[in-house]
mmCIF file of C-alpha atoms in Angstrom:
data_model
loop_
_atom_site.group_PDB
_atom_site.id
_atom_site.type_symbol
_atom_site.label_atom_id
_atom_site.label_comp_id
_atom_site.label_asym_id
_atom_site.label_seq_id
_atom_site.Cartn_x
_atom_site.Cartn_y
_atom_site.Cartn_z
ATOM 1 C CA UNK A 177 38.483 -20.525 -23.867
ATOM 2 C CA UNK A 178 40.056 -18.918 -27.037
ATOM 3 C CA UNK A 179 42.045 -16.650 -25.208
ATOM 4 C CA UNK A 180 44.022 -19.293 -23.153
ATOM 5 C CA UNK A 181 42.299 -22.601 -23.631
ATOM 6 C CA UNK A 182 45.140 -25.076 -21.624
ATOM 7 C CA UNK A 183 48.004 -23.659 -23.199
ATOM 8 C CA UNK A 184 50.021 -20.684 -22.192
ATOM 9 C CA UNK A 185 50.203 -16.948 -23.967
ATOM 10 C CA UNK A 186 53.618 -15.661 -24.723
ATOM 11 C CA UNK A 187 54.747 -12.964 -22.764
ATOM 12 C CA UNK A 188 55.178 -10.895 -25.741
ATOM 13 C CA UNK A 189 51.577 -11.712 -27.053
ATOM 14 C CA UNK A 190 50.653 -10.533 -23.658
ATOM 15 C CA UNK A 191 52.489 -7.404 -23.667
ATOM 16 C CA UNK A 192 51.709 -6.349 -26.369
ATOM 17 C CA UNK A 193 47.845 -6.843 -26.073
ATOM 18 C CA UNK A 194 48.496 -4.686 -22.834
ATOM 19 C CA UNK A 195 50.284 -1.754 -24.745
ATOM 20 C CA UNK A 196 47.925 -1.689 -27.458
ATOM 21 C CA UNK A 197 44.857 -1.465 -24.270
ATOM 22 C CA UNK A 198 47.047 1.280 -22.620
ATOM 23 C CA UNK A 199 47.110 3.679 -25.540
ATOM 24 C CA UNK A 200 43.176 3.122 -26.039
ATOM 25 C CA UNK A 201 42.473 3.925 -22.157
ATOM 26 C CA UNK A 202 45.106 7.228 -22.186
ATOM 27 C CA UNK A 203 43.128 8.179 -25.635
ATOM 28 C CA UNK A 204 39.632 8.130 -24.089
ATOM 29 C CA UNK A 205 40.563 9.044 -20.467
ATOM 30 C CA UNK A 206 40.320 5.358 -19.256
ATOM 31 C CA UNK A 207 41.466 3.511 -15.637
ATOM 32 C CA UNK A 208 44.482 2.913 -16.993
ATOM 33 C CA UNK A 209 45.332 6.532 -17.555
ATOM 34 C CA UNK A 210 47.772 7.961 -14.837
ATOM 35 C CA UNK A 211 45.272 10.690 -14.130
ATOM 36 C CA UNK A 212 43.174 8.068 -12.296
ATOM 37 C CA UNK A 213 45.983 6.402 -10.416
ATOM 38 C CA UNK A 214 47.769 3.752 -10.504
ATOM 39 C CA UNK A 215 46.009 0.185 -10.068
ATOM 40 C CA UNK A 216 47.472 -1.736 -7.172
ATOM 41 C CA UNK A 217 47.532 -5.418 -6.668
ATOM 42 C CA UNK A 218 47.806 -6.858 -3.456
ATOM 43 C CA UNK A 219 49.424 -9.930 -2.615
ATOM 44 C CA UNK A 220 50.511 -11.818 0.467
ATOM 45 C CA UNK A 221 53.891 -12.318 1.118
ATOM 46 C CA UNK A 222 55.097 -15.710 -0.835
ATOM 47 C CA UNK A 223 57.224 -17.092 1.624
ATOM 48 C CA UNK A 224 60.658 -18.762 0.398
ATOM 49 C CA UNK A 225 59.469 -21.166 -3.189
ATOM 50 C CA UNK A 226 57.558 -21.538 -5.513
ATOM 51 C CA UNK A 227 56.362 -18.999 -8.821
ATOM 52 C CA UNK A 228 54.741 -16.284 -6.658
ATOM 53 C CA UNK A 229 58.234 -16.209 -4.681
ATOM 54 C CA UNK A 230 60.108 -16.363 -7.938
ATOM 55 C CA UNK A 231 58.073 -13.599 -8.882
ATOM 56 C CA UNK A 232 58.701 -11.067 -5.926
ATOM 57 C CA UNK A 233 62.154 -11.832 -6.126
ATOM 58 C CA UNK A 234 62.636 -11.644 -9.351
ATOM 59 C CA UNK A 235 60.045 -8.566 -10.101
ATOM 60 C CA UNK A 236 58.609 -10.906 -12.880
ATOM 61 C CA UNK A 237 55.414 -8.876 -12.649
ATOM 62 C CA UNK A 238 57.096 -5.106 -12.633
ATOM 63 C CA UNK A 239 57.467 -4.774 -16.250
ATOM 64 C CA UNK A 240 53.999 -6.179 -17.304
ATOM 65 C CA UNK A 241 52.011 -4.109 -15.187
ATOM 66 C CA UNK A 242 53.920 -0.941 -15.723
ATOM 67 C CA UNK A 243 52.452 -0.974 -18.676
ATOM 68 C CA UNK A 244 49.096 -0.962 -17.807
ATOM 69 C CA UNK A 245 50.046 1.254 -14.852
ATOM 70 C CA UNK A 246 49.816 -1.402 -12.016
ATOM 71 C CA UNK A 247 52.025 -2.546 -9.574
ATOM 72 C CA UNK A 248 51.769 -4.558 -6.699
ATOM 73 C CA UNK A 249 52.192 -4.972 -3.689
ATOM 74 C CA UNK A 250 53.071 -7.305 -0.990
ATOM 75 C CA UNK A 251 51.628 -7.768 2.512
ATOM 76 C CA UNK A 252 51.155 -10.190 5.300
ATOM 77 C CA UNK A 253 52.144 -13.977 5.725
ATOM 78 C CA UNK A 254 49.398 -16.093 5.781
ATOM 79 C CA UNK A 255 48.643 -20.198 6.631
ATOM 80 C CA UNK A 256 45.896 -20.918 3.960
ATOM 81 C CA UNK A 257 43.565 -19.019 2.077
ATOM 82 C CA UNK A 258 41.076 -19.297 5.242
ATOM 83 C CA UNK A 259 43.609 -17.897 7.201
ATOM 84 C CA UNK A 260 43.344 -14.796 4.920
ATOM 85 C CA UNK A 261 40.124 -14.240 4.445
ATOM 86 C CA UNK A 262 39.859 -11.277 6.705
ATOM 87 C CA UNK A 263 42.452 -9.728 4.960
ATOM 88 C CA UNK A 264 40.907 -10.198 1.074
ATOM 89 C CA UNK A 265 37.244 -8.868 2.530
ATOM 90 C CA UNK A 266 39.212 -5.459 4.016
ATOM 91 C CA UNK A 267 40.707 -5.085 0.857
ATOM 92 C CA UNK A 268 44.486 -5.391 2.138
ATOM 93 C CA UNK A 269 44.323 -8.471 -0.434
ATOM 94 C CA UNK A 270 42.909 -8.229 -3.402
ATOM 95 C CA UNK A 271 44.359 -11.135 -5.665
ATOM 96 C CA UNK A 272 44.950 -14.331 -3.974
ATOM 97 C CA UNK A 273 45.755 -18.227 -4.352
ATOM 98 C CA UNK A 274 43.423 -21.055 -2.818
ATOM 99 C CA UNK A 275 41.136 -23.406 -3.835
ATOM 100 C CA UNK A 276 37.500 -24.178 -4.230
ATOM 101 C CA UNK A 277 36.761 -25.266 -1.260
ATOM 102 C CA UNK A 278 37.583 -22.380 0.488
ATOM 103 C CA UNK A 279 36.359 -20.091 -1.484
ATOM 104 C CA UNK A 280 33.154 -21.855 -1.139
ATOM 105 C CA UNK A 281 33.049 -20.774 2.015
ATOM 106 C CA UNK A 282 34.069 -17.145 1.482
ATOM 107 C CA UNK A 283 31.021 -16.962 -1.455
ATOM 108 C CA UNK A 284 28.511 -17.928 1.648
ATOM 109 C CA UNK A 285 28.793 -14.638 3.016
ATOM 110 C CA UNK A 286 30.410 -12.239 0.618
ATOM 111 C CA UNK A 287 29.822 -11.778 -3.556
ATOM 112 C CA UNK A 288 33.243 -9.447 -3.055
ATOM 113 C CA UNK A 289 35.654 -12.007 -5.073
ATOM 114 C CA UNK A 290 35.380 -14.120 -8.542
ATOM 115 C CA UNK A 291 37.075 -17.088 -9.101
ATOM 116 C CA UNK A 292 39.616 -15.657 -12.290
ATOM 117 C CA UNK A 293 42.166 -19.021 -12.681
ATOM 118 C CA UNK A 294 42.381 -22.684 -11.497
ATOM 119 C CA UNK A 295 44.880 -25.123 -11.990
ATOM 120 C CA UNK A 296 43.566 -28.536 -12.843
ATOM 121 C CA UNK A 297 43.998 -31.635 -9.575
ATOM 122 C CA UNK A 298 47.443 -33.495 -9.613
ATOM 123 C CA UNK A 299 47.233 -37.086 -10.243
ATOM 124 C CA UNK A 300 50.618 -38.415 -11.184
ATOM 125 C CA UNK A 301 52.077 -40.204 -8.877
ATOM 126 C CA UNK A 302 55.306 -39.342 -9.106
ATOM 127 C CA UNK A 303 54.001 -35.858 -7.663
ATOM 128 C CA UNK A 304 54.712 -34.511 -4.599
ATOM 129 C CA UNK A 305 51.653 -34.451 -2.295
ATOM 130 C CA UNK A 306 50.445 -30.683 -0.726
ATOM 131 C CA UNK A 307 47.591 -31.965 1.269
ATOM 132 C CA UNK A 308 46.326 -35.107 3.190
ATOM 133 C CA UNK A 309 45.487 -36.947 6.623
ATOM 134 C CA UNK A 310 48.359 -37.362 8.982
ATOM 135 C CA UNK A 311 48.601 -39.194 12.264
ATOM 136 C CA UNK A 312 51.600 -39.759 14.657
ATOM 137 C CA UNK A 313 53.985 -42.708 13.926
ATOM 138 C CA UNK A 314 52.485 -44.689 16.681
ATOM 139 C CA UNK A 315 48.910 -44.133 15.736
ATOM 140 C CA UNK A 316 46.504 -46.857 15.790
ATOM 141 C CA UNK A 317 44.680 -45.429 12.802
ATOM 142 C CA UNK A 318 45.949 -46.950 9.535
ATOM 143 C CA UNK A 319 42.908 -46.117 7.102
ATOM 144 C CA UNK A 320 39.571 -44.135 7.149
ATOM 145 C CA UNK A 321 37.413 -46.456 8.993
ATOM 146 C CA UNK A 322 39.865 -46.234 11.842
ATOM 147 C CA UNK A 323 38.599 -42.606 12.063
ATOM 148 C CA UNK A 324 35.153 -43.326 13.742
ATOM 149 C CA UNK A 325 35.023 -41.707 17.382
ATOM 150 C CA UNK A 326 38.272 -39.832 16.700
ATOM 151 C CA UNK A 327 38.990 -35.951 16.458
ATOM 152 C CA UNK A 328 40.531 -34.584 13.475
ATOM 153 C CA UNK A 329 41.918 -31.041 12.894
ATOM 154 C CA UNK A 330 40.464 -29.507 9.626
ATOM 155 C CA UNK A 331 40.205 -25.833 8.565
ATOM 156 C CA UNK A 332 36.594 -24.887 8.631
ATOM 157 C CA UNK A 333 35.174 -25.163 5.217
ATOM 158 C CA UNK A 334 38.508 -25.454 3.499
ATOM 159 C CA UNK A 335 40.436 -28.046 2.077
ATOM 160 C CA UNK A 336 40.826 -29.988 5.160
ATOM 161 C CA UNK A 337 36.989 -30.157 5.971
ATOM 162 C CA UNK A 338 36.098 -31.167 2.353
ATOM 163 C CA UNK A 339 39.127 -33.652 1.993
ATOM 164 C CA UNK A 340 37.923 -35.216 5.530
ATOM 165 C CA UNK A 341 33.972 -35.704 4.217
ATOM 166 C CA UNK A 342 34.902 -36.673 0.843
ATOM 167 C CA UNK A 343 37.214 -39.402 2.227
ATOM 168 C CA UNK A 344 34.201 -40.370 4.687
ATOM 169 C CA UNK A 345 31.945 -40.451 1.998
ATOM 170 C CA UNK A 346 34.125 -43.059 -0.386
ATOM 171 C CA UNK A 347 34.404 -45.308 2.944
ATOM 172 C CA UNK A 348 30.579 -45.136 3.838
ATOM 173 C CA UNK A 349 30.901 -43.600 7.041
ATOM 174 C CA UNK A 350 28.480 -40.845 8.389
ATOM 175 C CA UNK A 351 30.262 -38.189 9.090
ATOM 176 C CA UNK A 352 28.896 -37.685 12.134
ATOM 177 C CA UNK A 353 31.273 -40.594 13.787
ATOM 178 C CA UNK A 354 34.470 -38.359 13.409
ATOM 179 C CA UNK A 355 34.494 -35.205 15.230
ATOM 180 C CA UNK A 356 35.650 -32.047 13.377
ATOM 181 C CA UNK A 357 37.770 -29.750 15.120
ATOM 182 C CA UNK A 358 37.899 -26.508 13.302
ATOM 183 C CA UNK A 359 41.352 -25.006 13.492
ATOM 184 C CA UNK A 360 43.527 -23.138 11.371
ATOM 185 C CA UNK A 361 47.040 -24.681 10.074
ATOM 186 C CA UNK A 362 49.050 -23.100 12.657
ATOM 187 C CA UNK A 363 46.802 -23.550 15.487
ATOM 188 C CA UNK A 364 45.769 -27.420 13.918
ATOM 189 C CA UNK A 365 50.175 -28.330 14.379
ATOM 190 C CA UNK A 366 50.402 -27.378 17.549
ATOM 191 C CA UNK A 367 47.370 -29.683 18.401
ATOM 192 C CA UNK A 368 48.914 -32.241 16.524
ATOM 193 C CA UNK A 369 52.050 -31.767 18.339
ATOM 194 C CA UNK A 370 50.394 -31.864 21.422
ATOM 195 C CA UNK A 371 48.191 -34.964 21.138
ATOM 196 C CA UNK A 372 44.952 -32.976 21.491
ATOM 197 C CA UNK A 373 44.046 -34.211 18.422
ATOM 198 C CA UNK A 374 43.950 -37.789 16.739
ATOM 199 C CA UNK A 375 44.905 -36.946 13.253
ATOM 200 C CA UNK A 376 45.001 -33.976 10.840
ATOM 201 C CA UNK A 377 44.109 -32.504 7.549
ATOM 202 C CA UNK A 378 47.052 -30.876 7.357
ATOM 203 C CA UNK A 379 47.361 -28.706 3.843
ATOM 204 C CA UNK A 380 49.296 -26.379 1.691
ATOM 205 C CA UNK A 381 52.682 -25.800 3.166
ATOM 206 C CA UNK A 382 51.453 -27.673 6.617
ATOM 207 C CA UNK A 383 51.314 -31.106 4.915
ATOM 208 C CA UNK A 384 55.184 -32.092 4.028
ATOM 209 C CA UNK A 385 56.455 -30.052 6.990
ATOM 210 C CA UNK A 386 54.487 -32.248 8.856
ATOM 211 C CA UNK A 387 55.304 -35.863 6.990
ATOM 212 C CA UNK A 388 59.045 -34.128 7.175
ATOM 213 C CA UNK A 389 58.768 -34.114 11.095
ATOM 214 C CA UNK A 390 57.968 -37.974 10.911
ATOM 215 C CA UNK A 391 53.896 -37.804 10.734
ATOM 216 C CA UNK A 392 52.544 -41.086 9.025
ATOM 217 C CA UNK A 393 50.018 -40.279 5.992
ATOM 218 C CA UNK A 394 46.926 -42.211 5.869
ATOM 219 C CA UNK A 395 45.658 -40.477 2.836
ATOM 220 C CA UNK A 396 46.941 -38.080 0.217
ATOM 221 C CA UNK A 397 44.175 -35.679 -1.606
ATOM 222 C CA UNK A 398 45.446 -37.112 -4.574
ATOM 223 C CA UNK A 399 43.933 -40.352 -3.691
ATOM 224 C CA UNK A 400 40.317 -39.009 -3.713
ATOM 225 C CA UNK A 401 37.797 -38.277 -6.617
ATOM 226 C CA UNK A 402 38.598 -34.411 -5.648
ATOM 227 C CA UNK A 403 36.810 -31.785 -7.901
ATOM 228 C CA UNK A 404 38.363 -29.669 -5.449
ATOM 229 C CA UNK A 405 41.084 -27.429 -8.299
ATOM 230 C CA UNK A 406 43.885 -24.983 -6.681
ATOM 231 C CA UNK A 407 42.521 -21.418 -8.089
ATOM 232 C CA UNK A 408 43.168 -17.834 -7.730
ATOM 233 C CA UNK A 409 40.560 -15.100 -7.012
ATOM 234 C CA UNK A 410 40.498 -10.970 -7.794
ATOM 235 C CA UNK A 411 38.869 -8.773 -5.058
ATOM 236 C CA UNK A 412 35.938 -7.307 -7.713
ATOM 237 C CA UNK A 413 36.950 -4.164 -7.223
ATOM 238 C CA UNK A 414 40.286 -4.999 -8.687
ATOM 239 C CA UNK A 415 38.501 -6.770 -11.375
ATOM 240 C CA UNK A 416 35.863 -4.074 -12.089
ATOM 241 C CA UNK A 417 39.469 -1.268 -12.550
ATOM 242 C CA UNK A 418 41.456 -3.473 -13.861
ATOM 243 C CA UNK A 419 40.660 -6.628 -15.829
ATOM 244 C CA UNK A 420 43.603 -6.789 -17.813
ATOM 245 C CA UNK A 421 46.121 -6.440 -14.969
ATOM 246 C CA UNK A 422 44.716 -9.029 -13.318
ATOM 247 C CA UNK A 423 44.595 -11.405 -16.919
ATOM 248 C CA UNK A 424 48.471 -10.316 -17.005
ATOM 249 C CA UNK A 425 48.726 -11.582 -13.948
ATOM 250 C CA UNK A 426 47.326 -15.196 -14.930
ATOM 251 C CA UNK A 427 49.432 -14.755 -18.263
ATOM 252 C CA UNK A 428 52.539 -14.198 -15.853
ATOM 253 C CA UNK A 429 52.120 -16.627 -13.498
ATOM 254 C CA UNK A 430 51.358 -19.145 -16.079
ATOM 255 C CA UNK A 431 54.788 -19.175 -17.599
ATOM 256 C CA UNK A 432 56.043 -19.392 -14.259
ATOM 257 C CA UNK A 433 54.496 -22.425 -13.738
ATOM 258 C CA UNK A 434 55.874 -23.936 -17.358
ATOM 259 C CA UNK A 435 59.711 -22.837 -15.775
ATOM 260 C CA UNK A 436 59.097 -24.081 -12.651
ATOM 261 C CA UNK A 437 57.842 -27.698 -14.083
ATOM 262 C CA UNK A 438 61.520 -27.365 -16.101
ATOM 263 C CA UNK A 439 63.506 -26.481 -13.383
ATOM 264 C CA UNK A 440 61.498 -27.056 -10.243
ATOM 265 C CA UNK A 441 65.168 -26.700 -8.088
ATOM 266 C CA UNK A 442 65.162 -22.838 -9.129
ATOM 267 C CA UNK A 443 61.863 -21.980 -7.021
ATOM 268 C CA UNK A 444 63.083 -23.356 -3.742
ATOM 269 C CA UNK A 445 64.342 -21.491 -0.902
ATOM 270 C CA UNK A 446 64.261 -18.415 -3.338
ATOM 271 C CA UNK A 447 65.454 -16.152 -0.607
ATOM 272 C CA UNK A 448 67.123 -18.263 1.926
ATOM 273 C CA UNK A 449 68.791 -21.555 1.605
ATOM 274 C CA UNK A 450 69.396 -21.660 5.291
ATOM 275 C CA UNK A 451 67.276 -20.526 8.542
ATOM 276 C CA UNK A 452 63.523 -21.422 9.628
ATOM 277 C CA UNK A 453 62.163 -20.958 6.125
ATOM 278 C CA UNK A 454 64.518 -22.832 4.031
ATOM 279 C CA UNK A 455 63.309 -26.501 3.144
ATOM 280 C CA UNK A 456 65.692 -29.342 3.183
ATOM 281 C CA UNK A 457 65.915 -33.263 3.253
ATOM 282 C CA UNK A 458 62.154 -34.647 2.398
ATOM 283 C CA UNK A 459 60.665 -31.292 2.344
ATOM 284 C CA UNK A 460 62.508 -30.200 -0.142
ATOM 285 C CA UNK A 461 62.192 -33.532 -2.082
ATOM 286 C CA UNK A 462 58.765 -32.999 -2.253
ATOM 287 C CA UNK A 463 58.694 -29.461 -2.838
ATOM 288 C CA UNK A 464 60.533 -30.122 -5.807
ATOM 289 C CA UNK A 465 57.791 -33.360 -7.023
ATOM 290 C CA UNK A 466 55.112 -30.451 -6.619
ATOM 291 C CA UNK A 467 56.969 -28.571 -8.538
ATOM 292 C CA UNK A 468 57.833 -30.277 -11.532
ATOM 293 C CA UNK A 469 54.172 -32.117 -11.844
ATOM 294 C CA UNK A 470 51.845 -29.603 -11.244
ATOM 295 C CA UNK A 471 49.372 -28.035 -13.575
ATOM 296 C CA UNK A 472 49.330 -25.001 -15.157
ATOM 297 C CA UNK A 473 46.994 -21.484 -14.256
ATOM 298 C CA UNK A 474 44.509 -21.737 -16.842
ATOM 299 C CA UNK A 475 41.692 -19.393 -17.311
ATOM 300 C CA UNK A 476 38.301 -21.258 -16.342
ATOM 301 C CA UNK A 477 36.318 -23.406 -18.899
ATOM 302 C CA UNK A 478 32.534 -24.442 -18.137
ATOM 303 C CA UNK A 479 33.259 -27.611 -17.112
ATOM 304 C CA UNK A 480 34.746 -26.322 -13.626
ATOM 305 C CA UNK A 481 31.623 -25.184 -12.827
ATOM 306 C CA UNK A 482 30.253 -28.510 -12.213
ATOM 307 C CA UNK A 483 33.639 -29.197 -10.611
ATOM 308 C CA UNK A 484 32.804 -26.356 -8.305
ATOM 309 C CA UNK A 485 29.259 -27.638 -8.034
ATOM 310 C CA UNK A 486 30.449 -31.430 -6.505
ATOM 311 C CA UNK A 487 32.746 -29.172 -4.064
ATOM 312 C CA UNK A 488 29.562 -27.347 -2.998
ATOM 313 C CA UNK A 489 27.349 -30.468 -2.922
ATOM 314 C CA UNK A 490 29.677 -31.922 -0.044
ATOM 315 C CA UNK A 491 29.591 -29.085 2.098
ATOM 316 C CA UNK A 492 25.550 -28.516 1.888
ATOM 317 C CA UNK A 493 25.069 -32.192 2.441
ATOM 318 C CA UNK A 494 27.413 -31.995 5.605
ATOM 319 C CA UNK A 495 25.743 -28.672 6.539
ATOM 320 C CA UNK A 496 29.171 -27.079 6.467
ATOM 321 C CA UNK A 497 27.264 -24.387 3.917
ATOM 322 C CA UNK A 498 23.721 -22.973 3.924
ATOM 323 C CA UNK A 499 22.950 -23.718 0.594
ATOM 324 C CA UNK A 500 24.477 -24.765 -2.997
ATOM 325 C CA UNK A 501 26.667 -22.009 -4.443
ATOM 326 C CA UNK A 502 25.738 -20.571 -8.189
ATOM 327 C CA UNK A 503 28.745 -21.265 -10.234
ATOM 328 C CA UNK A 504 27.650 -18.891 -12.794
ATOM 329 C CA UNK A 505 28.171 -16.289 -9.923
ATOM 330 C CA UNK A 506 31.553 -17.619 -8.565
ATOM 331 C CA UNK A 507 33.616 -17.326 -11.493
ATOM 332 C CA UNK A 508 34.738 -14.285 -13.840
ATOM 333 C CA UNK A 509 33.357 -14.044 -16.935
ATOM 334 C CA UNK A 510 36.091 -13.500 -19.365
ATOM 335 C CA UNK A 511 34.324 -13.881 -22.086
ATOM 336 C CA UNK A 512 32.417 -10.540 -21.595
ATOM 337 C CA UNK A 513 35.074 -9.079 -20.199
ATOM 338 C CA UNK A 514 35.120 -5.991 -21.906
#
């Protein structure tokens, strides 16, 4: 992709691409003119680290988008990107952070969101590990084909149910012998907690709170073939008024990621260092290995559309979908991006 390829605009580049596409729209009466109101992106609240955090704190994306008369706008506090989908379909989000699989599952029953950024998978191990199986410390299960006849939490056609049949699928078991129960993060701890489940998918922020409270890993995500890539998605609407906000957006968040691999310690416990939502001890420690070895928001290339293809595959061979999604559909084309 000429544009971004797998390297990272300067913020001035940016900018100044977005001036020079303000004065055009004001000249010809465009969206970005303030006669047609401003263009509003809406986010879910970030919680306490990492670059979308860094960014409401430090109003990384104010001066950007004031140029192209944006702003955003922050809203509720969600556990995954399934946990949100509600929100995105009302509109009350309109640019969000997830993954494939998910989104997958969104794309089954809505054409309201395009896939505009992905981050490519993790794989060194010196990272810090956002997703995987757990089981208590006394569990009897010690690898995947201690699974069969058990009941594992996963978040329906998310990351959890795709990690779970992906890691059945390596071992050669039918997925059939393990017993899906579809919960959401918060409702899959408190199952976990409780014993009414035998193990977990736990993911996202759910995963090294979990290993923090003294749950045993059996698997990371990490240690799968996953073509499942961390992404973010734009309501079409948003996308349809304002396609450069939302590539300023990318641009921004991009260089966020580059600081945060620097100086991962600066994009933890951005606004509290203390309290419920402040991470310490192995949390933290881990936090920080995400931080400083993940990959940077890229604009798509063709070759994540068969990535996005092998997520779908799983899920319509498991049933979990209808029907194989059209890649050429899922994603934004910003190439003809006018």
């Amino acid at each position: 992709m000429g544009f971004f390829a797998r390297s990272t605009i300067s913020r001035t580049a940016a900018l100044g691409l977005a001036s020079v596409l303000v004065t055009a729209l004001a000249a010809c009466g465009g969206q970005a003119d303030a006669g047609s109101g401003q263009v509003v992106v809406r986010l879910v609240d970030p919680g306490n680290y990492g670059p979308l955090a860094y960014a409401k704190k430090n109003k990384s994306f104010d001066g950007p988008l004031a140029k192209l008369n944006a702003r955003v706008e922050w809203g509720g506090t969600y556990a995954s990107f399934t946990a949100t989908t509600d929100a995105i379909h009302s509109g009350a989000v309109n640019f969000a952070e997830g993954a494939f699989s998910p989104a997958l599952g969104y794309l089954a029953t809505s054409d309201d969101i395009k896939i505009v950024a992905v981050k490519d998978v993790v794989t060194d191990e010196r990272a810090g590990a956002g997703d995987g199986l757990v089981v208590p410390p006394d569990s009897p299960i010690r690898t995947v084909q201690d699974l069969r006849g058990k009941r594992v939490a996963v978040n329906k056609a998310g990351r959890g149910e795709y990690l779970l049949l992906l890691a059945l699928k390596e071992a050669g078991i039918p997925a059939d012998q393990v017993q899906r129960v579809h919960l959401q993060q918060d409702q899959a701890a408190s199952a976990f907690a409780s014993g009414q489940v035998d193990a977990w998918v736990a993911i996202v922020r759910a995963f090294p709170q979990a290993v923090a409270k003294g749950a045993r890993v059996v698997f990371r995500g990490r240690d799968l073939p996953s073509d499942d890539l961390n992404m973010f998605v734009a309501r079409t609407d948003l996308l349809a008024r304002g396609p450069e906000v939302v590539r300023t957006l990318i641009t921004v968040l991009s260089e966020l990621d580059e600081q945060e691999k620097a100086e991962p310690e600066k994009f933890q416990n951005v606004f509290a260092d203390q309290g419920p939502t402040a991470a310490t001890g192995l949390q933290l420690d881990n936090n920080i290995a995400i931080g400083r070895y993940d990959n940077v928001l890229r604009l798509p290339e063709p070759e994540d559309e068969a990535r996005l293809t092998g997520v779908s595959a799983v899920f319509t061979e498991n049933k979990v979908l209808p029907a194989a999604a059209d890649p050429k559909k899922a994603f934004h084309d910003w190439a003809g991006t006018k």
